[in-house]
Amino acid sequence: MSARAWFGALGAALALALALPQPSAAKTLKFANDGDVSSMDPYFLNETFLLGFLGNVYEPLVGRGKNLELVPKLAQSWEQVAPNLWRFHLRPNVKFAGGEPFTADDVLYSYQRVIGEGSDLKGNLATVQEVKKVDDLTVEFVTKLPNPLLPGDFTIWYMMSKDWCEKNGAGKVASVSKKEENFATYHTNGTGAFMVTSREPDVRTVAVPNPNWWGKPEHNLTEVDFSVIKSDATRVAALLSGEVDMVYTVPIQDVERVNATPHRKVLQGPELRTIFLGMDQWRDELIDSDVKGKNPFKDVRVRRAFYQAIDEDAIAKKVMRGAATPSGLMVAPAVSGWDKALNERYPYDVKEAKRLLGEAGYPEGFSVGMNCPNDRYVNDEQICQAVAAMLARIGVKVNLVAETKSKYFGKILARNTSFYLLGWTPVTDDAHNALFTLMATPDASGRGKFNLGKYSDPRFDELVTTITSELDPAKRTAEINEAFKIHKEAFGHIPLHQQALAWGVKDNVHVTQLPDNFFDWYWVRMD
């Protein structure tokens, strides 16, 4: 071939190549957090970061939209056909990432798995008595009593493949409190928009779009690369240098610095999560205290003394640098059932706290252990340190143990704690979720699953049951208010504040930030 002919052929080939559709440029989202996802099993832990992460890989029957409204996911419609009966119509032609078809059999299997041993989410299905298969694409939920909020309870209950779990010996959930593991601890097989391709615990997890996904992607990502960067300074430096595209979340002390950096910004907004303190009110003797033969926290005067010795306004202003709203209730203002009148906090009063301790028989105070995470909530360890310093003013010596959430959650969920810090976001956006899960007397159904100190009041429990099925708005509001008042006057827990969200991103990364703090990759677009 002559040179002229060769160049002519090359030009023709190039022209043909340019005329064909070009593949889109790779869009890898790199983001970092200070702690890892504790498991790849969606029933392992009822924790926002784990459920938010795995919500991109697994899916519920009913999900949340960009305004936290209920939206169809694996169920394309549902209806309450009788007071105690809900019917869900499943989406056809859905496959798991492994290729298995999604059917009603997987829903029934997922129900038995989520209410079974080791599951941390059984409380979300506590009102369900039975699940029935009508046909391959229709399931019915029979409830123990009318529950108009049932679809909202399902938004973090993700469907799993019956065939995949049984094939890989993952039929039982590995218990967080027993430090168990199985195949589902490290592997995934969901119906969601993404699938995990690489997993290095406490280091890095990589996911790519799921080619079997039934939905139409709104994102333009080709890969999601999540890394664990425990150090606040190193994590922020990675964002500023461009090593990562997003930090979830930005330490509040670095917000101004990030915003002052070109092409970087912090997305801030209110969060539904309430940070609070819990106390062991069930043991006859605390597991970590110098008080022997009795439990000081069984005395309401001691619980009130702790409450009034804590200067929450100072915590919000100094520890949280203004990025927190002090709260007198266990739910945030945006949660249905919140009441402004009840939200007023008892006053900070060291003198009164000392008087109460003395009246209860502890004029010199006492020592008590405290459990706290150091990589879960905004400035969690610093909050606990501040609480310990404030309690020292009334003679209470706090033996603080702050540790990574992988150790912390296993300990407190086994109720091996005397005094602890925890945060909670009601998944239904309704006060009943917090009343039922955090404050009601624990039982085998999952009620009171996160009432780790076992606060208990018979009238409170009656109200929680009534609130579940009350259809009259005025009556329901009155019952919620009465329940909150009972709990507040008993100092069942010590609410502190609602923390603010702070996500750091490059300005070419467009994300949707919701007050439930779930990070949905399928809404991310990168320029």
Short mmCIF file of C-alpha atoms in Angstrom, two decimals:
data_model
loop_
_atom_site.label_atom_id
_atom_site.label_comp_id
_atom_site.label_asym_id
_atom_site.label_seq_id
_atom_site.Cartn_x
_atom_site.Cartn_y
_atom_site.Cartn_z
CA MET A 1 0.00 0.00 0.00
CA SER A 2 1.30 3.46 -0.94
CA ALA A 3 1.76 6.11 1.75
CA ARG A 4 -1.12 8.12 0.27
CA ALA A 5 -3.39 5.09 0.30
CA TRP A 6 -2.36 4.18 3.86
CA PHE A 7 -3.11 7.69 5.20
CA GLY A 8 -6.36 7.70 3.28
CA ALA A 9 -7.41 4.43 4.92
CA LEU A 10 -6.37 5.73 8.34
CA GLY A 11 -8.41 8.91 7.83
CA ALA A 12 -11.44 6.89 6.85
CA ALA A 13 -11.06 4.69 9.94
CA LEU A 14 -10.78 7.71 12.21
CA ALA A 15 -13.83 9.31 10.64
CA LEU A 16 -15.80 6.10 11.20
CA ALA A 17 -14.63 5.89 14.82
CA LEU A 18 -15.68 9.46 15.53
CA ALA A 19 -19.07 8.83 13.97
CA LEU A 20 -19.75 5.90 16.33
CA PRO A 21 -21.16 6.51 19.87
CA GLN A 22 -18.28 7.27 22.25
CA PRO A 23 -18.07 5.68 25.69
CA SER A 24 -18.69 8.13 28.53
CA ALA A 25 -15.68 9.18 30.61
CA ALA A 26 -15.03 7.21 33.77
CA LYS A 27 -16.57 8.84 36.84
CA THR A 28 -15.12 7.41 40.04
CA LEU A 29 -16.50 8.91 43.22
CA LYS A 30 -13.93 8.69 46.00
CA PHE A 31 -15.25 9.42 49.47
CA ALA A 32 -14.02 8.89 53.01
CA ASN A 33 -15.36 8.54 56.52
CA ASP A 34 -13.69 8.19 59.92
CA GLY A 35 -15.21 4.75 60.49
CA ASP A 36 -15.95 1.71 58.36
CA VAL A 37 -19.15 -0.10 57.52
CA SER A 38 -19.21 -2.72 60.27
CA SER A 39 -20.60 -5.50 58.05
CA MET A 40 -21.96 -6.19 54.57
CA ASP A 41 -25.02 -7.83 56.17
CA PRO A 42 -27.96 -5.36 56.16
CA TYR A 43 -29.47 -6.91 59.32
CA PHE A 44 -26.25 -6.80 61.33
CA LEU A 45 -26.67 -3.36 62.91
CA ASN A 46 -29.44 -0.76 63.02
CA GLU A 47 -27.03 2.08 62.34
CA THR A 48 -27.39 4.92 59.84
CA PHE A 49 -23.98 4.66 58.20
CA LEU A 50 -24.26 0.91 57.62
CA LEU A 51 -27.87 1.09 56.42
CA GLY A 52 -27.19 4.13 54.26
CA PHE A 53 -24.16 2.49 52.64
CA LEU A 54 -25.89 -0.85 52.03
CA GLY A 55 -29.04 0.92 50.84
CA ASN A 56 -27.15 1.48 47.59
CA VAL A 57 -26.58 -2.27 47.22
CA TYR A 58 -29.73 -3.75 48.75
CA GLU A 59 -33.28 -2.41 48.50
CA PRO A 60 -36.44 -2.34 50.64
CA LEU A 61 -40.00 -2.83 49.50
CA VAL A 62 -40.66 0.85 50.22
CA GLY A 63 -38.03 3.59 50.09
CA ARG A 64 -37.61 7.31 50.59
CA GLY A 65 -37.56 10.03 47.94
CA LYS A 66 -35.66 13.30 47.83
CA ASN A 67 -38.14 14.86 50.27
CA LEU A 68 -38.18 11.77 52.55
CA GLU A 69 -41.57 10.82 51.11
CA LEU A 70 -42.41 7.12 50.75
CA VAL A 71 -41.67 5.86 47.23
CA PRO A 72 -41.99 2.46 45.52
CA LYS A 73 -38.88 0.31 45.48
CA LEU A 74 -39.20 -3.47 45.21
CA ALA A 75 -42.92 -3.08 45.81
CA GLN A 76 -44.46 -1.00 43.06
CA SER A 77 -47.68 -0.47 45.06
CA TRP A 78 -49.32 -1.39 48.37
CA GLU A 79 -52.62 -0.97 50.16
CA GLN A 80 -54.17 -1.60 53.57
CA VAL A 81 -57.01 -3.93 52.61
CA ALA A 82 -58.19 -4.44 56.21
CA PRO A 83 -57.23 -2.91 59.57
CA ASN A 84 -54.76 -5.74 60.22
CA LEU A 85 -53.82 -6.58 56.63
CA TRP A 86 -51.45 -4.92 54.16
CA ARG A 87 -50.93 -6.17 50.61
CA PHE A 88 -47.75 -5.41 48.63
CA HIS A 89 -47.43 -5.86 44.87
CA LEU A 90 -43.85 -6.65 43.91
CA ARG A 91 -42.00 -5.23 40.95
CA PRO A 92 -41.72 -7.81 38.11
CA ASN A 93 -38.53 -8.83 36.32
CA VAL A 94 -36.20 -7.82 39.14
CA LYS A 95 -32.94 -9.71 39.59
CA PHE A 96 -30.30 -9.77 42.27
CA ALA A 97 -26.77 -8.83 41.23
CA GLY A 98 -25.95 -12.54 41.12
CA GLY A 99 -28.70 -13.15 38.57
CA GLU A 100 -31.32 -14.75 40.88
CA PRO A 101 -34.90 -13.56 40.24
CA PHE A 102 -36.55 -11.59 43.05
CA THR A 103 -39.92 -13.08 44.08
CA ALA A 104 -42.29 -13.33 47.01
CA ASP A 105 -40.22 -16.26 48.31
CA ASP A 106 -37.36 -13.84 48.96
CA VAL A 107 -39.67 -11.53 50.92
CA LEU A 108 -40.85 -14.40 53.13
CA TYR A 109 -37.28 -15.54 53.60
CA SER A 110 -36.07 -12.02 54.41
CA TYR A 111 -38.84 -11.71 56.99
CA GLN A 112 -37.81 -14.89 58.79
CA ARG A 113 -34.17 -13.84 58.66
CA VAL A 114 -34.75 -10.30 59.97
CA ILE A 115 -36.82 -11.47 62.95
CA GLY A 116 -34.43 -14.32 63.68
CA GLU A 117 -31.47 -14.73 65.99
CA GLY A 118 -28.70 -12.19 65.58
CA SER A 119 -30.77 -9.60 63.69
CA ASP A 120 -30.57 -6.02 64.94
CA LEU A 121 -33.62 -4.89 62.93
CA LYS A 122 -36.34 -7.14 64.28
CA GLY A 123 -38.00 -4.17 65.97
CA ASN A 124 -39.01 -2.78 62.57
CA LEU A 125 -41.17 -5.86 62.02
CA ALA A 126 -42.43 -6.13 65.61
CA THR A 127 -46.08 -5.46 64.74
CA VAL A 128 -46.11 -8.12 61.99
CA GLN A 129 -47.74 -11.41 62.98
CA GLU A 130 -47.45 -13.29 59.69
CA VAL A 131 -46.32 -12.87 56.08
CA LYS A 132 -48.27 -14.72 53.36
CA LYS A 133 -47.40 -15.41 49.76
CA VAL A 134 -50.39 -14.77 47.49
CA ASP A 135 -48.41 -15.42 44.31
CA ASP A 136 -44.87 -14.83 43.07
CA LEU A 137 -45.43 -11.08 42.93
CA THR A 138 -47.86 -10.49 45.80
CA VAL A 139 -47.33 -10.73 49.55
CA GLU A 140 -49.57 -9.92 52.49
CA PHE A 141 -48.57 -8.77 55.96
CA VAL A 142 -50.92 -9.65 58.81
CA THR A 143 -50.29 -7.32 61.75
CA LYS A 144 -50.93 -7.98 65.44
CA LEU A 145 -52.92 -4.76 65.61
CA PRO A 146 -53.75 -2.05 63.08
CA ASN A 147 -50.57 -0.26 62.02
CA PRO A 148 -51.10 2.61 59.57
CA LEU A 149 -47.34 3.35 59.60
CA LEU A 150 -46.24 -0.10 58.45
CA PRO A 151 -44.81 0.94 55.03
CA GLY A 152 -42.58 3.46 56.82
CA ASP A 153 -41.25 0.69 59.07
CA PHE A 154 -40.02 -1.14 55.96
CA THR A 155 -37.75 1.59 54.55
CA ILE A 156 -34.56 0.13 56.07
CA TRP A 157 -35.58 -3.54 55.79
CA TYR A 158 -33.65 -4.69 52.72
CA MET A 159 -34.54 -7.79 50.73
CA MET A 160 -32.06 -10.66 50.50
CA SER A 161 -31.88 -13.61 48.13
CA LYS A 162 -33.13 -16.86 49.67
CA ASP A 163 -31.05 -18.97 47.26
CA TRP A 164 -27.87 -16.97 47.82
CA CYS A 165 -28.12 -16.98 51.63
CA GLU A 166 -28.85 -20.70 51.81
CA LYS A 167 -26.15 -21.57 49.28
CA ASN A 168 -23.51 -19.64 51.22
CA GLY A 169 -24.49 -20.56 54.76
CA ALA A 170 -25.74 -17.07 55.62
CA GLY A 171 -29.22 -18.01 56.77
CA LYS A 172 -28.62 -16.68 60.28
CA VAL A 173 -27.50 -13.12 60.96
CA ALA A 174 -24.06 -12.92 62.56
CA SER A 175 -24.66 -11.29 65.95
CA VAL A 176 -22.89 -7.99 66.64
CA SER A 177 -23.03 -8.55 70.40
CA LYS A 178 -21.46 -12.02 70.05
CA LYS A 179 -18.85 -10.84 67.52
CA GLU A 180 -19.93 -13.45 64.97
CA GLU A 181 -19.18 -13.52 61.24
CA ASN A 182 -20.37 -15.44 58.19
CA PHE A 183 -20.38 -15.15 54.38
CA ALA A 184 -22.75 -12.16 54.41
CA THR A 185 -20.34 -10.28 56.67
CA TYR A 186 -17.97 -9.77 53.73
CA HIS A 187 -20.08 -10.33 50.60
CA THR A 188 -23.22 -8.81 49.09
CA ASN A 189 -25.92 -9.78 46.61
CA GLY A 190 -28.63 -7.16 46.37
CA THR A 191 -31.07 -5.79 43.84
CA GLY A 192 -29.80 -2.22 44.23
CA ALA A 193 -28.19 0.20 41.81
CA PHE A 194 -24.65 -0.82 42.84
CA MET A 195 -22.73 -3.98 43.64
CA VAL A 196 -19.65 -4.39 45.81
CA THR A 197 -16.59 -5.67 43.94
CA SER A 198 -13.87 -5.29 46.57
CA ARG A 199 -13.91 -5.30 50.36
CA GLU A 200 -10.98 -4.60 52.71
CA PRO A 201 -12.47 -4.09 56.21
CA ASP A 202 -11.33 -0.88 57.91
CA VAL A 203 -9.47 0.14 54.75
CA ARG A 204 -11.40 0.31 51.47
CA THR A 205 -14.59 -0.87 49.76
CA VAL A 206 -15.26 -0.51 46.04
CA ALA A 207 -18.60 -0.75 44.21
CA VAL A 208 -19.71 -0.42 40.59
CA PRO A 209 -23.12 -0.01 38.94
CA ASN A 210 -25.20 -3.20 38.98
CA PRO A 211 -25.86 -4.23 35.35
CA ASN A 212 -28.95 -6.16 36.50
CA TRP A 213 -30.59 -3.17 38.18
CA TRP A 214 -34.23 -2.68 37.24
CA GLY A 215 -34.18 1.14 37.59
CA LYS A 216 -33.05 4.01 35.42
CA PRO A 217 -29.88 5.57 36.90
CA GLU A 218 -29.90 9.27 37.77
CA HIS A 219 -26.19 9.11 38.57
CA ASN A 220 -23.32 9.08 36.09
CA LEU A 221 -20.86 7.10 38.20
CA THR A 222 -18.79 4.22 36.91
CA GLU A 223 -17.29 3.38 40.31
CA VAL A 224 -17.59 4.27 44.00
CA ASP A 225 -14.40 4.04 46.04
CA PHE A 226 -14.90 4.34 49.81
CA SER A 227 -11.93 4.61 52.17
CA VAL A 228 -11.58 4.79 55.94
CA ILE A 229 -9.48 7.73 57.14
CA LYS A 230 -9.71 7.84 60.92
CA SER A 231 -7.72 11.02 61.50
CA ASP A 232 -9.80 14.19 61.12
CA ALA A 233 -6.80 16.19 59.91
CA THR A 234 -5.77 13.56 57.35
CA ARG A 235 -9.34 13.15 56.11
CA VAL A 236 -9.81 16.88 55.55
CA ALA A 237 -6.39 17.13 53.93
CA ALA A 238 -7.42 14.37 51.51
CA LEU A 239 -10.43 16.44 50.46
CA LEU A 240 -8.46 19.65 50.08
CA SER A 241 -5.69 17.96 48.07
CA GLY A 242 -8.15 16.18 45.78
CA GLU A 243 -7.25 12.69 46.96
CA VAL A 244 -10.96 12.19 47.68
CA ASP A 245 -14.01 13.89 46.17
CA MET A 246 -16.13 13.88 49.32
CA VAL A 247 -15.78 13.62 53.09
CA TYR A 248 -18.73 12.23 55.01
CA THR A 249 -18.58 14.03 57.41
CA VAL A 250 -16.45 17.17 57.90
CA PRO A 251 -15.30 17.81 61.49
CA ILE A 252 -17.08 20.98 62.62
CA GLN A 253 -13.78 22.65 63.51
CA ASP A 254 -12.75 22.40 59.83
CA VAL A 255 -15.93 23.69 58.17
CA GLU A 256 -14.66 27.25 57.69
CA ARG A 257 -11.33 26.00 56.35
CA VAL A 258 -13.00 23.79 53.75
CA ASN A 259 -15.38 26.55 52.65
CA ALA A 260 -12.43 28.94 52.28
CA THR A 261 -10.64 26.54 49.90
CA PRO A 262 -11.28 27.09 46.17
CA HIS A 263 -13.52 24.47 44.54
CA ARG A 264 -14.43 22.92 47.91
CA LYS A 265 -17.56 23.43 49.99
CA VAL A 266 -19.41 22.02 52.98
CA LEU A 267 -23.06 21.06 52.64
CA GLN A 268 -24.78 21.71 55.96
CA GLY A 269 -28.29 21.10 57.19
CA PRO A 270 -30.34 19.92 60.17
CA GLU A 271 -30.34 16.22 61.03
CA LEU A 272 -33.21 14.18 62.46
CA ARG A 273 -30.84 12.38 64.83
CA THR A 274 -31.00 13.10 68.56
CA ILE A 275 -27.90 12.50 70.69
CA PHE A 276 -28.70 11.34 74.22
CA LEU A 277 -27.37 9.59 77.34
CA GLY A 278 -28.73 6.34 78.78
CA MET A 279 -28.41 4.81 82.24
CA ASP A 280 -28.64 1.21 83.47
CA GLN A 281 -31.90 1.12 85.44
CA TRP A 282 -32.38 -2.65 85.68
CA ARG A 283 -29.37 -4.26 87.37
CA ASP A 284 -29.41 -4.47 91.14
CA GLU A 285 -25.74 -3.42 91.05
CA LEU A 286 -23.96 -1.51 88.29
CA ILE A 287 -21.23 -3.43 86.48
CA ASP A 288 -18.78 -0.53 86.77
CA SER A 289 -19.19 1.53 89.93
CA ASP A 290 -17.84 1.82 93.47
CA VAL A 291 -21.41 1.62 94.79
CA LYS A 292 -21.95 -1.97 95.89
CA GLY A 293 -25.18 -3.77 96.65
CA LYS A 294 -27.45 -1.30 94.86
CA ASN A 295 -27.91 0.65 91.65
CA PRO A 296 -27.93 4.45 92.02
CA PHE A 297 -29.68 4.91 88.66
CA LYS A 298 -32.82 3.22 89.97
CA ASP A 299 -33.37 6.40 92.00
CA VAL A 300 -35.01 9.16 89.95
CA ARG A 301 -33.19 11.75 92.07
CA VAL A 302 -29.85 10.46 90.82
CA ARG A 303 -31.00 10.48 87.20
CA ARG A 304 -32.26 14.04 87.62
CA ALA A 305 -29.01 15.08 89.30
CA PHE A 306 -27.05 13.81 86.28
CA TYR A 307 -29.38 15.69 83.94
CA GLN A 308 -29.13 19.00 85.79
CA ALA A 309 -25.36 18.74 86.24
CA ILE A 310 -24.85 18.72 82.45
CA ASP A 311 -24.63 22.11 80.77
CA GLU A 312 -25.96 21.24 77.33
CA ASP A 313 -25.87 24.86 76.17
CA ALA A 314 -22.11 24.86 76.78
CA ILE A 315 -21.74 21.56 74.90
CA ALA A 316 -23.69 22.94 71.93
CA LYS A 317 -21.71 26.18 71.90
CA LYS A 318 -18.18 25.02 72.70
CA VAL A 319 -17.89 21.31 71.91
CA MET A 320 -20.21 21.43 68.90
CA ARG A 321 -19.21 24.99 67.91
CA GLY A 322 -22.82 25.95 67.41
CA ALA A 323 -23.57 23.03 65.07
CA ALA A 324 -26.12 21.49 67.45
CA THR A 325 -29.58 22.33 68.76
CA PRO A 326 -30.17 21.55 72.47
CA SER A 327 -33.17 19.27 72.97
CA GLY A 328 -35.49 18.40 75.82
CA LEU A 329 -37.09 15.54 73.87
CA MET A 330 -35.77 12.34 72.34
CA VAL A 331 -36.88 13.43 68.84
CA ALA A 332 -36.11 16.39 66.58
CA PRO A 333 -38.55 19.20 65.66
CA ALA A 334 -39.05 17.80 62.14
CA VAL A 335 -40.31 14.46 63.53
CA SER A 336 -44.09 14.04 63.65
CA GLY A 337 -45.20 14.15 67.29
CA TRP A 338 -42.57 16.65 68.48
CA ASP A 339 -44.04 19.24 70.84
CA LYS A 340 -42.45 22.63 71.49
CA ALA A 341 -43.86 22.93 75.00
CA LEU A 342 -42.38 19.59 76.05
CA ASN A 343 -39.04 20.30 74.40
CA GLU A 344 -37.94 22.77 77.10
CA ARG A 345 -34.98 21.38 79.00
CA TYR A 346 -34.73 21.18 82.77
CA PRO A 347 -32.34 23.92 83.93
CA TYR A 348 -28.63 23.39 84.36
CA ASP A 349 -28.15 23.68 88.14
CA VAL A 350 -25.07 22.25 89.87
CA LYS A 351 -26.28 23.23 93.34
CA GLU A 352 -29.60 21.44 92.84
CA ALA A 353 -27.82 18.41 91.37
CA LYS A 354 -25.61 18.16 94.47
CA ARG A 355 -28.66 18.46 96.71
CA LEU A 356 -30.44 15.67 94.84
CA LEU A 357 -27.41 13.37 95.08
CA GLY A 358 -27.15 14.01 98.80
CA GLU A 359 -30.86 13.39 99.30
CA ALA A 360 -30.49 10.10 97.42
CA GLY A 361 -27.70 9.02 99.77
CA TYR A 362 -24.61 10.00 97.75
CA PRO A 363 -23.43 13.31 99.26
CA GLU A 364 -19.85 12.63 98.14
CA GLY A 365 -20.89 11.27 94.77
CA PHE A 366 -19.71 7.93 93.34
CA SER A 367 -17.82 6.47 90.39
CA VAL A 368 -19.40 5.02 87.27
CA GLY A 369 -18.19 3.67 83.92
CA MET A 370 -19.26 5.35 80.68
CA ASN A 371 -19.19 3.95 77.13
CA CYS A 372 -18.81 6.22 74.16
CA PRO A 373 -17.89 5.83 70.47
CA ASN A 374 -15.07 7.91 69.02
CA ASP A 375 -15.92 7.57 65.32
CA ARG A 376 -19.70 7.53 65.07
CA TYR A 377 -21.29 10.90 65.92
CA VAL A 378 -20.06 14.45 65.54
CA ASN A 379 -17.45 15.06 68.28
CA ASP A 380 -18.79 12.07 70.19
CA GLU A 381 -15.72 11.50 72.37
CA GLN A 382 -15.42 15.22 73.12
CA ILE A 383 -19.08 15.30 74.21
CA CYS A 384 -18.45 12.42 76.62
CA GLN A 385 -15.33 14.11 77.96
CA ALA A 386 -17.34 17.28 78.60
CA VAL A 387 -20.08 15.30 80.36
CA ALA A 388 -17.47 13.60 82.55
CA ALA A 389 -15.96 16.96 83.52
CA MET A 390 -19.38 18.41 84.36
CA LEU A 391 -20.37 15.42 86.50
CA ALA A 392 -17.09 15.74 88.39
CA ARG A 393 -18.45 19.03 89.77
CA ILE A 394 -21.05 17.08 91.75
CA GLY A 395 -18.62 14.41 92.92
CA VAL A 396 -19.30 11.81 90.22
CA LYS A 397 -16.14 10.25 88.84
CA VAL A 398 -16.72 8.99 85.30
CA ASN A 399 -14.47 6.20 84.04
CA LEU A 400 -14.77 6.94 80.33
CA VAL A 401 -14.13 4.25 77.72
CA ALA A 402 -14.20 5.74 74.22
CA GLU A 403 -13.57 3.30 71.38
CA THR A 404 -14.26 2.60 67.74
CA LYS A 405 -17.88 1.83 66.91
CA SER A 406 -17.08 -1.76 65.93
CA LYS A 407 -16.21 -2.46 69.56
CA TYR A 408 -18.60 0.02 71.13
CA PHE A 409 -21.83 -1.23 69.54
CA GLY A 410 -21.09 -4.86 70.35
CA LYS A 411 -20.63 -3.94 73.99
CA ILE A 412 -23.65 -1.71 74.51
CA LEU A 413 -26.04 -3.88 72.48
CA ALA A 414 -25.14 -6.71 74.83
CA ARG A 415 -26.13 -4.23 77.57
CA ASN A 416 -22.66 -4.44 79.10
CA THR A 417 -22.81 -0.78 80.07
CA SER A 418 -23.79 1.37 83.02
CA PHE A 419 -23.87 4.78 81.33
CA TYR A 420 -23.61 5.46 77.59
CA LEU A 421 -24.00 7.93 74.74
CA LEU A 422 -26.13 7.05 71.71
CA GLY A 423 -27.84 8.74 68.77
CA TRP A 424 -31.14 7.89 67.08
CA THR A 425 -32.96 8.84 63.87
CA PRO A 426 -36.60 7.67 63.63
CA VAL A 427 -36.79 5.83 60.28
CA THR A 428 -40.54 6.49 60.04
CA ASP A 429 -40.09 10.23 60.71
CA ASP A 430 -42.64 9.67 63.46
CA ALA A 431 -42.25 9.90 67.26
CA HIS A 432 -43.66 6.40 67.68
CA ASN A 433 -40.43 4.91 66.34
CA ALA A 434 -38.37 6.48 69.14
CA LEU A 435 -40.99 5.77 71.79
CA PHE A 436 -41.21 2.11 70.73
CA THR A 437 -37.52 1.42 70.10
CA LEU A 438 -35.69 3.61 72.61
CA MET A 439 -38.04 3.96 75.59
CA ALA A 440 -40.56 1.10 75.76
CA THR A 441 -39.84 -1.90 77.99
CA PRO A 442 -37.75 -4.40 76.00
CA ASP A 443 -39.42 -7.65 74.98
CA ALA A 444 -38.82 -10.56 72.61
CA SER A 445 -40.71 -8.92 69.73
CA GLY A 446 -38.04 -6.25 69.28
CA ARG A 447 -39.82 -3.56 71.28
CA GLY A 448 -37.29 -1.57 73.29
CA LYS A 449 -34.42 -3.06 71.27
CA PHE A 450 -32.30 0.06 71.86
CA ASN A 451 -33.63 0.80 75.36
CA LEU A 452 -30.27 -0.39 76.63
CA GLY A 453 -30.75 0.78 80.21
CA LYS A 454 -34.21 -0.84 80.37
CA TYR A 455 -36.19 2.18 81.52
CA SER A 456 -39.69 0.84 82.15
CA ASP A 457 -43.13 2.26 82.93
CA PRO A 458 -46.42 0.30 82.53
CA ARG A 459 -48.49 3.33 81.52
CA PHE A 460 -45.85 4.38 78.99
CA ASP A 461 -45.97 0.90 77.42
CA GLU A 462 -49.77 1.05 77.22
CA LEU A 463 -49.57 4.35 75.39
CA VAL A 464 -46.97 3.06 72.92
CA THR A 465 -49.27 0.18 72.02
CA THR A 466 -52.26 2.51 71.59
CA ILE A 467 -50.28 5.03 69.54
CA THR A 468 -49.32 2.29 67.07
CA SER A 469 -52.88 1.91 65.80
CA GLU A 470 -54.56 5.20 66.76
CA LEU A 471 -56.14 6.78 63.67
CA ASP A 472 -57.61 9.90 65.26
CA PRO A 473 -54.92 12.62 64.89
CA ALA A 474 -55.96 14.56 67.98
CA LYS A 475 -56.07 11.48 70.20
CA ARG A 476 -52.77 10.24 68.81
CA THR A 477 -51.07 13.58 69.51
CA ALA A 478 -52.42 13.62 73.06
CA GLU A 479 -51.14 10.06 73.65
CA ILE A 480 -47.69 10.90 72.28
CA ASN A 481 -47.51 13.97 74.50
CA GLU A 482 -48.52 11.96 77.57
CA ALA A 483 -45.88 9.33 76.82
CA PHE A 484 -43.14 11.94 76.40
CA LYS A 485 -44.22 13.66 79.62
CA ILE A 486 -44.05 10.39 81.60
CA HIS A 487 -40.59 9.63 80.25
CA LYS A 488 -39.34 13.19 80.77
CA GLU A 489 -40.53 13.40 84.38
CA ALA A 490 -38.90 10.04 85.11
CA PHE A 491 -35.61 11.15 83.51
CA GLY A 492 -35.64 7.85 81.64
CA HIS A 493 -32.87 9.18 79.39
CA ILE A 494 -30.99 12.47 79.12
CA PRO A 495 -31.53 14.06 75.69
CA LEU A 496 -28.69 16.35 74.64
CA HIS A 497 -29.07 17.78 71.13
CA GLN A 498 -29.66 17.30 67.44
CA GLN A 499 -26.37 17.51 65.56
CA ALA A 500 -26.01 19.23 62.19
CA LEU A 501 -24.96 17.55 58.96
CA ALA A 502 -21.67 18.57 57.34
CA TRP A 503 -20.61 16.88 54.10
CA GLY A 504 -17.52 18.16 52.35
CA VAL A 505 -17.43 17.95 48.54
CA LYS A 506 -15.56 19.21 45.52
CA ASP A 507 -17.66 21.67 43.56
CA ASN A 508 -17.89 19.23 40.64
CA VAL A 509 -19.69 16.69 42.81
CA HIS A 510 -23.46 17.07 43.07
CA VAL A 511 -25.19 15.10 45.84
CA THR A 512 -28.59 15.09 47.54
CA GLN A 513 -28.32 15.67 51.29
CA LEU A 514 -31.28 14.51 53.36
CA PRO A 515 -31.89 15.09 57.09
CA ASP A 516 -31.79 11.33 57.75
CA ASN A 517 -28.05 11.44 56.80
CA PHE A 518 -28.35 8.63 54.25
CA PHE A 519 -25.91 9.07 51.38
CA ASP A 520 -27.59 7.83 48.18
CA TRP A 521 -25.05 7.27 45.42
CA TYR A 522 -27.68 6.85 42.73
CA TRP A 523 -28.42 10.59 42.91
CA VAL A 524 -24.77 11.63 42.53
CA ARG A 525 -23.53 13.35 39.40
CA MET A 526 -19.96 14.41 38.71
CA ASP A 527 -18.96 17.08 36.18
#
